mmCIF file of C-alpha atoms in Angstrom:
data_model
loop_
_atom_site.group_PDB
_atom_site.id
_atom_site.type_symbol
_atom_site.label_atom_id
_atom_site.label_comp_id
_atom_site.label_asym_id
_atom_site.label_seq_id
_atom_site.Cartn_x
_atom_site.Cartn_y
_atom_site.Cartn_z
ATOM 1 C CA ASP A 1 14.029 31.304 26.549
ATOM 2 C CA LEU A 2 11.141 28.868 25.958
ATOM 3 C CA HIS A 3 10.582 25.912 27.758
ATOM 4 C CA PRO A 4 9.356 22.577 26.277
ATOM 5 C CA PRO A 5 5.701 23.074 25.566
ATOM 6 C CA VAL A 6 3.152 20.646 26.885
ATOM 7 C CA ILE A 7 0.568 19.629 23.948
ATOM 8 C CA SER A 8 -2.669 18.066 24.202
ATOM 9 C CA LEU A 9 -4.373 16.984 20.965
ATOM 10 C CA ALA A 10 -7.848 16.003 20.312
ATOM 11 C CA LEU A 11 -9.826 15.235 17.307
ATOM 12 C CA LEU A 12 -13.033 17.204 16.243
ATOM 13 C CA PRO A 13 -15.620 15.173 14.932
ATOM 14 C CA GLY A 14 -16.263 16.119 11.357
ATOM 15 C CA SER A 15 -13.569 18.987 11.456
ATOM 16 C CA GLY A 16 -10.117 18.264 12.290
ATOM 17 C CA VAL A 17 -8.166 18.628 15.347
ATOM 18 C CA PHE A 18 -7.794 20.612 18.170
ATOM 19 C CA MET A 19 -4.598 21.410 19.823
ATOM 20 C CA ALA A 20 -3.847 22.745 23.552
ATOM 21 C CA VAL A 21 -0.694 24.147 24.182
ATOM 22 C CA LEU A 22 0.956 25.018 27.650
ATOM 23 C CA VAL A 23 3.972 27.754 26.568
ATOM 24 C CA GLN A 24 6.108 28.365 29.364
ATOM 25 C CA MET A 25 8.901 31.201 28.495
ATOM 26 C CA THR A 26 11.330 33.844 30.479
ATOM 27 C CA ILE A 27 11.664 36.959 29.097
ATOM 28 C CA THR A 28 15.090 39.096 30.268
ATOM 29 C CA GLY A 29 16.335 42.450 29.874
ATOM 30 C CA LYS A 30 17.103 45.753 31.427
ATOM 31 C CA SER A 31 14.978 47.193 34.200
ATOM 32 C CA PHE A 32 13.408 50.431 34.105
ATOM 33 C CA ILE A 33 14.959 50.674 37.675
ATOM 34 C CA GLY A 34 18.388 49.319 36.532
ATOM 35 C CA GLY A 35 19.546 46.025 37.101
ATOM 36 C CA ASN A 36 18.508 43.037 34.994
ATOM 37 C CA MET A 37 14.326 42.422 34.721
ATOM 38 C CA GLU A 38 13.198 38.902 34.560
ATOM 39 C CA ILE A 39 9.558 37.925 33.436
ATOM 40 C CA ALA A 40 8.410 34.320 33.320
ATOM 41 C CA LEU A 41 5.255 33.698 31.878
ATOM 42 C CA ALA A 42 2.571 30.699 31.096
ATOM 43 C CA ALA A 43 -0.071 31.038 28.888
ATOM 44 C CA ASN A 44 -2.423 28.469 27.044
ATOM 45 C CA LEU A 45 -2.497 28.308 23.289
ATOM 46 C CA THR A 46 -5.536 26.739 21.729
ATOM 47 C CA ALA A 47 -6.208 26.102 18.049
ATOM 48 C CA SER A 48 -8.149 24.132 15.954
ATOM 49 C CA SER A 49 -7.457 23.005 12.568
ATOM 50 C CA VAL A 50 -9.533 21.639 9.395
ATOM 51 C CA LEU A 51 -8.503 18.367 7.678
ATOM 52 C CA GLY A 52 -9.163 18.381 3.936
ATOM 53 C CA GLN A 53 -7.942 17.633 0.649
ATOM 54 C CA ASP A 54 -6.041 19.700 -2.197
ATOM 55 C CA GLY A 55 -6.672 19.365 -5.910
ATOM 56 C CA ALA A 56 -3.972 16.228 -6.086
ATOM 57 C CA GLY A 57 -6.005 14.182 -3.401
ATOM 58 C CA THR A 58 -3.432 14.918 -0.758
ATOM 59 C CA PRO A 59 -4.499 15.259 3.063
ATOM 60 C CA ARG A 60 -3.895 18.908 4.056
ATOM 61 C CA PHE A 61 -4.541 20.820 7.449
ATOM 62 C CA SER A 62 -5.482 24.182 7.455
ATOM 63 C CA SER A 63 -5.510 26.382 10.930
ATOM 64 C CA ARG A 64 -9.169 27.485 11.685
ATOM 65 C CA ASN A 65 -8.433 30.095 14.517
ATOM 66 C CA CYS A 66 -5.642 30.254 17.400
ATOM 67 C CA HIS A 67 -5.897 32.034 20.823
ATOM 68 C CA ILE A 68 -3.851 32.835 23.737
ATOM 69 C CA THR A 69 -4.594 33.073 27.390
ATOM 70 C CA LEU A 70 -2.358 34.153 29.871
ATOM 71 C CA VAL A 71 -2.071 31.950 33.063
ATOM 72 C CA SER A 72 0.560 33.742 35.205
ATOM 73 C CA VAL A 73 3.110 36.391 34.732
ATOM 74 C CA LYS A 74 5.702 36.589 37.311
ATOM 75 C CA THR A 75 8.743 39.168 37.598
ATOM 76 C CA ASN A 76 11.420 39.399 39.805
ATOM 77 C CA LEU A 77 10.766 43.039 40.856
ATOM 78 C CA PRO A 78 9.350 43.747 44.162
ATOM 79 C CA SER A 79 5.760 44.098 44.263
ATOM 80 C CA SER A 80 6.061 47.556 45.555
ATOM 81 C CA MET A 81 7.684 48.672 42.170
ATOM 82 C CA LEU A 82 5.492 47.231 40.021
ATOM 83 C CA PRO A 83 1.877 48.949 40.839
ATOM 84 C CA LYS A 84 -1.468 47.376 39.820
ATOM 85 C CA VAL A 85 -1.409 50.031 36.850
ATOM 86 C CA MET A 86 1.744 48.653 35.686
ATOM 87 C CA SER A 87 0.708 45.077 36.062
ATOM 88 C CA LYS A 88 -2.437 45.559 33.896
ATOM 89 C CA PHE A 89 -0.434 47.591 31.158
ATOM 90 C CA LEU A 90 2.124 44.308 31.220
ATOM 91 C CA ASP A 91 -0.797 41.853 30.941
ATOM 92 C CA SER A 92 -2.554 43.761 27.770
ATOM 93 C CA THR A 93 0.742 44.031 26.134
ATOM 94 C CA LEU A 94 1.526 40.433 26.443
ATOM 95 C CA GLN A 95 -1.777 39.630 25.230
ATOM 96 C CA LYS A 96 -1.533 41.905 22.231
ATOM 97 C CA VAL A 97 2.032 40.627 21.433
ATOM 98 C CA LEU A 98 1.950 36.684 22.176
ATOM 99 C CA PRO A 99 -0.871 36.098 19.575
ATOM 100 C CA GLY A 100 1.847 37.409 16.882
ATOM 101 C CA LEU A 101 4.420 35.602 18.303
ATOM 102 C CA LEU A 102 3.023 32.156 18.794
ATOM 103 C CA CYS A 103 0.043 31.719 16.420
ATOM 104 C CA PRO A 104 2.380 31.689 13.487
ATOM 105 C CA ALA A 105 4.256 28.391 15.072
ATOM 106 C CA VAL A 106 0.924 26.568 14.490
ATOM 107 C CA ASP A 107 1.138 27.329 11.045
ATOM 108 C CA ALA A 108 4.563 26.223 10.370
ATOM 109 C CA VAL A 109 3.761 23.001 12.670
ATOM 110 C CA LEU A 110 0.781 22.318 10.227
ATOM 111 C CA ASN A 111 2.788 23.198 6.789
ATOM 112 C CA LEU A 112 5.391 20.480 8.173
ATOM 113 C CA VAL A 113 2.744 17.807 8.418
ATOM 114 C CA ASN A 114 1.330 18.953 5.085
ATOM 115 C CA ALA A 115 4.856 18.327 3.601
ATOM 116 C CA LYS A 116 5.038 14.999 5.107
ATOM 117 C CA PHE A 117 1.533 14.081 3.432
ATOM 118 C CA THR A 118 2.891 14.401 -0.012
ATOM 119 C CA THR A 119 4.742 11.213 0.348
ATOM 120 C CA LEU A 120 1.050 9.654 0.152
ATOM 121 C CA THR A 121 0.702 10.649 -3.305
ATOM 122 C CA SER A 122 3.744 9.973 -4.884
ATOM 123 C CA GLU A 123 4.312 7.337 -7.780
ATOM 124 C CA ILE A 124 5.948 4.337 -6.509
ATOM 125 C CA PRO A 125 7.783 2.089 -8.946
ATOM 126 C CA LEU A 126 6.584 -1.550 -9.225
ATOM 127 C CA GLY A 127 9.787 -2.959 -10.124
ATOM 128 C CA THR A 128 9.616 -2.647 -14.079
ATOM 129 C CA ALA A 129 6.071 -3.429 -14.358
ATOM 130 C CA GLY A 130 4.520 -0.117 -13.697
ATOM 131 C CA THR A 131 3.794 2.402 -11.092
ATOM 132 C CA LEU A 132 1.265 2.529 -8.122
ATOM 133 C CA GLN A 133 -0.130 5.763 -6.630
ATOM 134 C CA TYR A 134 -2.535 6.460 -3.745
ATOM 135 C CA ALA A 135 -4.763 9.513 -3.257
ATOM 136 C CA LEU A 136 -7.493 10.574 -1.460
ATOM 137 C CA LEU A 137 -11.037 9.356 -3.177
ATOM 138 C CA ASN A 138 -13.327 11.716 -0.795
ATOM 139 C CA PRO A 139 -12.343 14.012 2.161
ATOM 140 C CA PRO A 140 -11.144 12.807 5.304
ATOM 141 C CA VAL A 141 -13.770 12.094 7.879
ATOM 142 C CA THR A 142 -12.921 12.518 11.693
ATOM 143 C CA ASN A 143 -14.389 10.960 14.338
ATOM 144 C CA GLU A 144 -14.148 11.229 18.059
ATOM 145 C CA THR A 145 -11.398 8.578 18.224
ATOM 146 C CA PHE A 146 -9.872 7.779 14.857
ATOM 147 C CA ILE A 147 -9.650 9.570 11.268
ATOM 148 C CA GLU A 148 -10.627 7.644 8.338
ATOM 149 C CA LEU A 149 -9.075 7.872 4.782
ATOM 150 C CA ASP A 150 -10.900 6.681 1.895
ATOM 151 C CA LEU A 151 -8.204 6.134 -0.814
ATOM 152 C CA LYS A 152 -8.242 5.460 -4.505
ATOM 153 C CA THR A 153 -5.283 3.526 -5.940
ATOM 154 C CA ILE A 154 -4.167 4.476 -9.542
ATOM 155 C CA LEU A 155 -2.005 1.654 -11.288
ATOM 156 C CA HIS A 156 -0.215 2.327 -14.546
ATOM 157 C CA GLN A 157 1.321 -0.679 -16.315
ATOM 158 C CA LYS A 158 4.721 0.325 -17.890
ATOM 159 C CA GLU A 159 3.271 1.361 -21.120
ATOM 160 C CA GLY A 160 1.614 4.321 -19.341
ATOM 161 C CA LYS A 161 -2.067 2.431 -19.762
ATOM 162 C CA GLU A 162 -3.841 3.042 -16.720
ATOM 163 C CA ALA A 163 -5.112 -0.437 -15.013
ATOM 164 C CA ASP A 164 -9.119 -0.557 -14.793
ATOM 165 C CA LEU A 165 -10.241 -0.523 -11.103
ATOM 166 C CA PRO A 166 -14.067 -1.262 -10.411
ATOM 167 C CA THR A 167 -15.352 2.083 -9.325
ATOM 168 C CA ASP A 168 -18.003 0.572 -7.042
ATOM 169 C CA GLN A 169 -16.468 0.647 -3.345
ATOM 170 C CA PRO A 170 -16.892 -2.605 -1.208
ATOM 171 C CA SER A 171 -18.739 -2.422 1.913
ATOM 172 C CA LEU A 172 -16.970 -1.447 4.896
ATOM 173 C CA GLY A 173 -19.918 -2.657 7.767
ATOM 174 C CA SER A 174 -18.435 -6.075 8.625
ATOM 175 C CA LEU A 175 -14.858 -4.526 9.585
ATOM 176 C CA PRO A 176 -13.102 -5.826 12.772
ATOM 177 C CA PRO A 177 -13.338 -3.067 15.765
ATOM 178 C CA LYS A 178 -11.054 -0.351 15.537
ATOM 179 C CA ARG A 179 -8.478 -0.852 18.274
ATOM 180 C CA ASP A 180 -6.681 1.788 20.225
ATOM 181 C CA ALA A 181 -3.200 3.003 19.061
ATOM 182 C CA ALA A 182 -3.440 1.199 16.126
ATOM 183 C CA THR A 183 -3.978 1.947 12.416
ATOM 184 C CA GLN A 184 -6.233 -0.007 10.575
ATOM 185 C CA LEU A 185 -5.595 -0.651 6.713
ATOM 186 C CA ILE A 186 -8.347 -2.172 4.326
ATOM 187 C CA LEU A 187 -7.238 -3.166 0.890
ATOM 188 C CA SER A 188 -10.042 -4.409 -1.268
ATOM 189 C CA ALA A 189 -9.667 -7.886 -3.364
ATOM 190 C CA ASN A 190 -10.329 -5.832 -6.500
ATOM 191 C CA PHE A 191 -7.306 -3.872 -5.839
ATOM 192 C CA LEU A 192 -5.223 -6.891 -5.404
ATOM 193 C CA SER A 193 -6.376 -8.398 -8.467
ATOM 194 C CA ALA A 194 -5.595 -4.996 -10.133
ATOM 195 C CA GLU A 195 -2.267 -5.169 -9.019
ATOM 196 C CA LEU A 196 -1.465 -8.533 -10.255
ATOM 197 C CA SER A 197 -2.710 -7.439 -13.810
ATOM 198 C CA VAL A 198 0.054 -4.932 -14.021
ATOM 199 C CA LEU A 199 2.306 -7.665 -13.249
ATOM 200 C CA GLN A 200 1.052 -10.556 -15.100
ATOM 201 C CA ALA A 201 3.166 -9.457 -17.931
ATOM 202 C CA SER A 202 6.388 -10.506 -15.531
ATOM 203 C CA PHE A 203 4.905 -14.203 -14.705
ATOM 204 C CA ASN A 204 5.340 -15.195 -18.508
ATOM 205 C CA LEU A 205 7.769 -18.214 -18.629
ATOM 206 C CA ASN A 206 9.437 -20.525 -20.659
ATOM 207 C CA ILE A 207 10.400 -23.942 -19.044
ATOM 208 C CA SER A 208 12.473 -26.197 -20.733
ATOM 209 C CA ASN A 209 14.161 -29.556 -20.190
ATOM 210 C CA ASN A 210 15.992 -29.890 -17.015
ATOM 211 C CA MET A 211 15.259 -26.498 -16.085
ATOM 212 C CA VAL A 212 13.722 -27.738 -12.857
ATOM 213 C CA LEU A 213 14.982 -30.500 -10.517
ATOM 214 C CA GLY A 214 11.849 -32.904 -9.968
ATOM 215 C CA LEU A 215 10.297 -32.402 -13.195
ATOM 216 C CA PRO A 216 9.624 -35.072 -15.615
ATOM 217 C CA PRO A 217 12.084 -34.996 -18.786
ATOM 218 C CA LEU A 218 10.332 -32.400 -21.327
ATOM 219 C CA LEU A 219 11.155 -34.565 -24.509
ATOM 220 C CA THR A 220 8.607 -35.455 -27.310
ATOM 221 C CA THR A 221 9.167 -39.237 -25.848
ATOM 222 C CA MET A 222 7.396 -38.404 -22.675
ATOM 223 C CA LEU A 223 4.512 -36.538 -24.602
ATOM 224 C CA GLY A 224 4.193 -39.474 -27.102
ATOM 225 C CA ALA A 225 3.949 -41.568 -23.886
ATOM 226 C CA LEU A 226 1.029 -39.696 -22.926
ATOM 227 C CA ILE A 227 -0.727 -38.643 -26.590
ATOM 228 C CA PRO A 228 -0.292 -41.592 -29.224
ATOM 229 C CA GLU A 229 -1.081 -38.865 -31.994
ATOM 230 C CA ILE A 230 2.116 -37.163 -30.797
ATOM 231 C CA SER A 231 4.558 -40.406 -31.139
ATOM 232 C CA ARG A 232 3.246 -41.135 -34.736
ATOM 233 C CA VAL A 233 4.365 -37.646 -36.235
ATOM 234 C CA LEU A 234 7.289 -36.960 -34.173
ATOM 235 C CA PRO A 235 10.650 -38.409 -33.699
ATOM 236 C CA PRO A 236 11.370 -39.540 -29.883
ATOM 237 C CA SER A 237 14.062 -37.462 -27.426
ATOM 238 C CA GLN A 238 13.282 -34.224 -29.042
ATOM 239 C CA PRO A 239 13.739 -31.389 -26.636
ATOM 240 C CA VAL A 240 9.994 -29.760 -25.873
ATOM 241 C CA VAL A 241 9.823 -26.042 -24.566
ATOM 242 C CA ILE A 242 6.350 -25.001 -22.594
ATOM 243 C CA GLU A 243 5.615 -21.207 -23.080
ATOM 244 C CA MET A 244 3.385 -20.179 -19.786
ATOM 245 C CA GLN A 245 1.483 -16.697 -20.574
ATOM 246 C CA GLU A 246 -1.658 -15.027 -18.262
ATOM 247 C CA ALA A 247 -4.484 -14.917 -20.880
ATOM 248 C CA LYS A 248 -6.519 -12.501 -18.485
ATOM 249 C CA ALA A 249 -6.045 -10.373 -15.415
ATOM 250 C CA PRO A 250 -5.597 -12.687 -12.089
ATOM 251 C CA VAL A 251 -8.741 -12.798 -9.773
ATOM 252 C CA VAL A 252 -8.305 -12.318 -6.061
ATOM 253 C CA THR A 253 -11.120 -13.820 -3.621
ATOM 254 C CA ILE A 254 -10.949 -12.982 0.104
ATOM 255 C CA THR A 255 -12.883 -14.919 2.665
ATOM 256 C CA ARG A 256 -12.649 -15.445 6.534
ATOM 257 C CA GLU A 257 -10.891 -18.420 6.298
ATOM 258 C CA LYS A 258 -8.602 -18.230 3.240
ATOM 259 C CA SER A 259 -7.676 -15.984 0.193
ATOM 260 C CA PHE A 260 -7.389 -17.408 -3.189
ATOM 261 C CA VAL A 261 -5.861 -16.242 -6.463
ATOM 262 C CA GLN A 262 -7.497 -17.702 -10.138
ATOM 263 C CA LEU A 263 -4.975 -17.831 -12.992
ATOM 264 C CA PHE A 264 -6.203 -17.723 -16.596
ATOM 265 C CA SER A 265 -3.071 -18.978 -18.679
ATOM 266 C CA THR A 266 -2.083 -20.570 -21.532
ATOM 267 C CA ALA A 267 0.490 -23.335 -22.062
ATOM 268 C CA GLU A 268 1.788 -23.537 -25.587
ATOM 269 C CA PHE A 269 4.202 -26.640 -26.237
ATOM 270 C CA TRP A 270 6.844 -26.064 -28.705
ATOM 271 C CA VAL A 271 9.273 -28.709 -30.015
ATOM 272 C CA SER A 272 12.877 -27.575 -30.412
ATOM 273 C CA PRO A 273 14.719 -29.755 -32.872
ATOM 274 C CA SER A 274 18.734 -29.049 -33.117
ATOM 275 C CA ASP A 275 18.682 -28.872 -36.687
ATOM 276 C CA SER A 276 15.492 -26.564 -37.553
ATOM 277 C CA ALA A 277 13.601 -23.667 -35.993
ATOM 278 C CA PRO A 278 11.102 -24.482 -33.010
ATOM 279 C CA GLU A 279 7.750 -25.624 -34.300
ATOM 280 C CA SER A 280 4.441 -24.928 -32.092
ATOM 281 C CA LEU A 281 2.439 -28.002 -31.181
ATOM 282 C CA PHE A 282 -0.669 -27.309 -29.474
ATOM 283 C CA VAL A 283 -1.841 -24.665 -26.972
ATOM 284 C CA LEU A 284 -3.853 -25.489 -23.890
ATOM 285 C CA ASP A 285 -6.054 -23.148 -21.880
ATOM 286 C CA VAL A 286 -5.300 -23.509 -18.219
ATOM 287 C CA HIS A 287 -7.365 -22.488 -15.118
ATOM 288 C CA SER A 288 -5.693 -22.871 -11.838
ATOM 289 C CA ASN A 289 -6.684 -22.302 -8.167
ATOM 290 C CA LEU A 290 -3.831 -21.181 -5.596
ATOM 291 C CA GLU A 291 -3.987 -20.379 -2.212
ATOM 292 C CA ALA A 292 -2.654 -16.801 -1.269
ATOM 293 C CA GLN A 293 -0.675 -16.395 2.166
ATOM 294 C CA PHE A 294 -0.043 -12.647 3.027
ATOM 295 C CA ALA A 295 2.648 -11.093 5.303
ATOM 296 C CA VAL A 296 3.840 -7.459 5.826
ATOM 297 C CA ALA A 297 7.559 -6.731 5.811
ATOM 298 C CA GLU A 298 9.130 -3.263 4.918
ATOM 299 C CA GLU A 299 6.041 -1.583 4.542
ATOM 300 C CA LYS A 300 5.001 -3.360 1.720
ATOM 301 C CA LEU A 301 2.442 -6.395 1.568
ATOM 302 C CA ARG A 302 3.898 -9.716 0.310
ATOM 303 C CA LEU A 303 2.093 -12.394 -1.513
ATOM 304 C CA SER A 304 2.879 -16.186 -1.566
ATOM 305 C CA LEU A 305 1.047 -18.541 -3.815
ATOM 306 C CA ALA A 306 0.582 -22.221 -3.467
ATOM 307 C CA LEU A 307 -1.337 -24.811 -6.072
ATOM 308 C CA GLN A 308 -4.337 -25.822 -5.099
ATOM 309 C CA SER A 309 -5.953 -27.594 -8.186
ATOM 310 C CA VAL A 310 -5.900 -27.411 -11.918
ATOM 311 C CA SER A 311 -9.607 -26.536 -12.242
ATOM 312 C CA ARG A 312 -10.019 -26.244 -16.238
ATOM 313 C CA MET A 313 -7.901 -27.666 -19.014
ATOM 314 C CA ALA A 314 -8.655 -27.536 -22.458
ATOM 315 C CA LEU A 315 -7.347 -27.743 -25.859
ATOM 316 C CA ALA A 316 -7.183 -24.460 -27.567
ATOM 317 C CA SER A 317 -5.646 -25.112 -30.734
ATOM 318 C CA SER A 318 -3.232 -27.785 -32.133
ATOM 319 C CA SER A 319 -0.761 -28.515 -35.167
ATOM 320 C CA LEU A 320 -1.597 -32.398 -34.811
ATOM 321 C CA GLY A 321 -5.136 -32.303 -35.254
ATOM 322 C CA MET A 322 -7.628 -32.993 -32.496
ATOM 323 C CA PHE A 323 -6.674 -35.329 -29.144
ATOM 324 C CA ASP A 324 -7.603 -36.048 -26.037
ATOM 325 C CA GLU A 325 -5.791 -33.595 -23.624
ATOM 326 C CA LEU A 326 -6.695 -34.931 -20.339
ATOM 327 C CA PRO A 327 -3.942 -37.350 -19.833
ATOM 328 C CA LEU A 328 -1.479 -34.322 -19.830
ATOM 329 C CA LYS A 329 -3.289 -32.817 -16.974
ATOM 330 C CA GLY A 330 -1.427 -34.467 -14.019
ATOM 331 C CA VAL A 331 2.178 -33.797 -15.713
ATOM 332 C CA LEU A 332 1.016 -30.029 -16.343
ATOM 333 C CA ALA A 333 -0.081 -29.741 -12.591
ATOM 334 C CA ASP A 334 3.476 -30.865 -11.687
ATOM 335 C CA ILE A 335 5.038 -28.250 -14.008
ATOM 336 C CA LEU A 336 3.026 -25.473 -12.584
ATOM 337 C CA HIS A 337 3.561 -26.693 -9.353
ATOM 338 C CA GLU A 338 7.573 -26.992 -9.078
ATOM 339 C CA ALA A 339 8.486 -24.213 -12.038
ATOM 340 C CA TYR A 340 5.485 -22.033 -12.703
ATOM 341 C CA VAL A 341 4.296 -21.032 -9.353
ATOM 342 C CA PRO A 342 7.707 -20.756 -7.865
ATOM 343 C CA SER A 343 8.712 -18.302 -10.666
ATOM 344 C CA ILE A 344 5.549 -16.241 -10.025
ATOM 345 C CA ASN A 345 6.314 -16.236 -5.978
ATOM 346 C CA ARG A 346 9.740 -14.554 -7.199
ATOM 347 C CA VAL A 347 8.148 -11.923 -9.031
ATOM 348 C CA LEU A 348 5.853 -11.265 -6.236
ATOM 349 C CA ARG A 349 8.585 -10.550 -3.521
ATOM 350 C CA GLY A 350 8.931 -7.270 -4.482
ATOM 351 C CA GLY A 351 5.744 -6.895 -2.837
ATOM 352 C CA ILE A 352 2.868 -4.263 -2.974
ATOM 353 C CA PRO A 353 3.845 -0.817 -1.286
ATOM 354 C CA LEU A 354 1.596 0.358 1.344
ATOM 355 C CA PRO A 355 0.476 3.825 1.686
ATOM 356 C CA ASP A 356 3.435 6.204 3.108
ATOM 357 C CA LEU A 357 1.315 8.195 5.760
ATOM 358 C CA LEU A 358 3.549 10.452 7.923
ATOM 359 C CA GLY A 359 6.236 7.636 7.772
ATOM 360 C CA ILE A 360 4.188 5.412 9.787
ATOM 361 C CA THR A 361 5.953 2.145 9.885
ATOM 362 C CA CYS A 362 4.158 -1.141 10.336
ATOM 363 C CA GLN A 363 4.917 -3.196 13.457
ATOM 364 C CA ARG A 364 3.204 -5.810 15.315
ATOM 365 C CA VAL A 365 0.883 -6.384 12.073
ATOM 366 C CA ASN A 366 -2.207 -8.537 12.301
ATOM 367 C CA ILE A 367 -3.640 -9.608 8.660
#
């Protein structure tokens, strides 16, 4: 009959985990003098384990040593029936038997923990855009009060191509102090940029007239009022479609005060006459700055973007000849604010999955 153990754990700097377990059990059986015999014993089990990594980049515990020390042995036999020679024989027998009985339990517990570690390196789908996978970049580092895991991220686009991530690691010298009983997770701006690059194909959007309330009418009449060259070559009141695409990977910048995302887009304007095929009018290069807000929910990092400014707008090509595109800037900013950025935020609602480490859930999160 095993009693619930009393377990103490301590981190071994540069190694792994030290475990001390007070084991209490009662052994019953037939007595050599007749009747039932009961032996109650208490033993200290001490074991240490090394935390390393396997070939797949998964954390893994392996036991180093296991020792059993008897604390007490009591029986229900009268002391006169248990001479000292018999007591020593009982103690020595238990010292030989208990390690083979209890030490395998340490390996079994470590194997259960190792099985839970495998979820860390599982591929996680990012909707239909691709997959994300975490793995150890370097072996774990154990300190007196915490374990540090240096993770790498592997991002694949839906075609299977791996997204490029800078190999140089950002400096971690200015991190906030580690708090007791808390997990601190650091995500680099480079990783967030790569994550958005995998999702950027999902940002593409065709914006047409009456698609979003609050937008100016997307008609050749509106364009002609801003660009005289258009009114001279196109009939009024023809519907216009704006095709938004990302030309380059987004860039995330993180500061102490705010975080920003830079988008490098193209806005291609099409006219869609009812009696003929759509015709491309011109293409604008558009660089925009957006403020990023972060939140954590359901073990995912959620991003929400808000347009701050259109930092650059330039005519890239035109079937109408050269013209001054500057009058379009205000209208385009309204279109980005009312239609394009909300569409991107809907894509980002899926969130970025955080590392699944032993099933730890994110509660009372500070970002």
